[in-house]
Coordinates of C-alpha atoms in Angstrom, one line a residue:
M1 CA -22.9 -27.2 63.2
H2 CA -19.9 -28.6 65.2
D3 CA -18.0 -27.8 68.9
L4 CA -15.4 -26.0 68.4
T5 CA -13.1 -26.2 71.5
V6 CA -11.1 -23.2 72.2
A7 CA -8.2 -22.9 74.9
E8 CA -7.5 -19.7 76.2
F9 CA -3.9 -19.4 77.9
R10 CA -3.7 -16.5 80.2
I11 CA 0.0 -15.5 80.9
R12 CA 1.9 -13.3 82.9
A13 CA 5.3 -12.3 82.4
L14 CA 8.1 -9.5 82.1
A15 CA 7.4 -6.9 80.2
D16 CA 10.6 -7.9 77.7
V17 CA 10.7 -7.1 74.0
Q18 CA 11.1 -10.9 73.3
T19 CA 8.0 -12.3 75.4
L20 CA 5.6 -12.3 72.9
L21 CA 7.5 -14.0 70.0
R22 CA 8.4 -16.7 72.6
L23 CA 4.9 -17.5 73.5
V24 CA 3.6 -17.2 70.0
N25 CA 6.3 -19.6 68.8
S26 CA 5.1 -22.2 70.9
F27 CA 2.2 -22.4 68.5
A28 CA 4.1 -21.8 65.6
Q29 CA 6.5 -25.0 66.2
R30 CA 3.1 -26.9 66.0
G31 CA 1.5 -25.1 62.8
L32 CA -1.0 -23.4 64.6
T33 CA -2.3 -20.0 64.3
P34 CA -4.1 -18.5 67.6
S35 CA -7.2 -16.8 66.6
D36 CA -6.9 -13.9 69.1
L37 CA -4.0 -12.8 71.1
T38 CA -4.3 -9.5 73.2
A39 CA -1.1 -8.0 75.5
R40 CA -1.8 -5.3 78.2
V41 CA 1.5 -3.5 79.9
D42 CA 1.0 -3.5 83.3
G43 CA 4.3 -1.7 84.8
A44 CA 7.0 -4.1 84.4
W45 CA 5.0 -7.1 83.8
L46 CA 2.8 -8.2 80.6
D47 CA -0.6 -9.5 80.9
I48 CA -1.3 -11.7 77.7
S49 CA -4.3 -14.0 76.5
I50 CA -4.0 -16.0 73.7
S51 CA -7.0 -18.0 72.1
Q52 CA -6.3 -21.3 70.0
P53 CA -9.2 -23.4 68.6
G54 CA -8.8 -26.8 68.2
L55 CA -6.7 -28.0 71.2
D56 CA -7.4 -31.0 73.0
H57 CA -6.5 -30.8 76.9
A58 CA -3.3 -32.8 76.5
S59 CA -1.9 -30.5 73.6
A60 CA -2.8 -27.4 75.5
A61 CA -1.1 -28.6 78.7
L62 CA 2.2 -29.4 76.8
I63 CA 1.9 -25.9 75.3
A64 CA 1.3 -24.2 78.7
E65 CA 4.1 -26.2 80.5
K66 CA 6.9 -24.8 77.2
M67 CA 5.3 -21.4 78.3
R68 CA 5.9 -22.1 82.1
A69 CA 9.9 -23.0 81.2
T70 CA 10.4 -19.7 79.6
H71 CA 12.2 -17.3 82.2
Q72 CA 10.1 -14.2 81.9
V73 CA 6.6 -16.3 82.6
S74 CA 5.6 -16.0 85.9
A75 CA 2.0 -17.6 85.8
V76 CA 0.1 -19.8 82.8
E77 CA -3.1 -20.3 83.1
I78 CA -5.6 -22.6 80.6
L79 CA -9.4 -21.8 80.4
A80 CA -11.4 -24.2 77.8
S81 CA -14.7 -22.9 75.8
R82 CA -16.8 -24.2 73.4
E83 CA -18.5 -22.7 71.1
S84 CA -20.4 -23.8 67.8
A85 CA -19.2 -23.2 64.6
C86 CA -21.0 -23.7 61.1
R87 CA -19.4 -26.1 58.8

């Protein structure tokens, strides 16, 4: 058993057709595949949650800054949790 840190990004962004692609690209550029992605439309906005296992705080912060620089994004919050995994 070992601990696996999962960073959860909660994002509020304009509901634009390109928004999700731009946000997922932040992970793809680093060779990462998120373990979970959900998006809900709330009027003109998207509420998005992206979970990425194995990220340290510094890497998560860099990804969040890149997301915040996207003009459609109004807010990015990072939550970190630890979960046990068997290997």
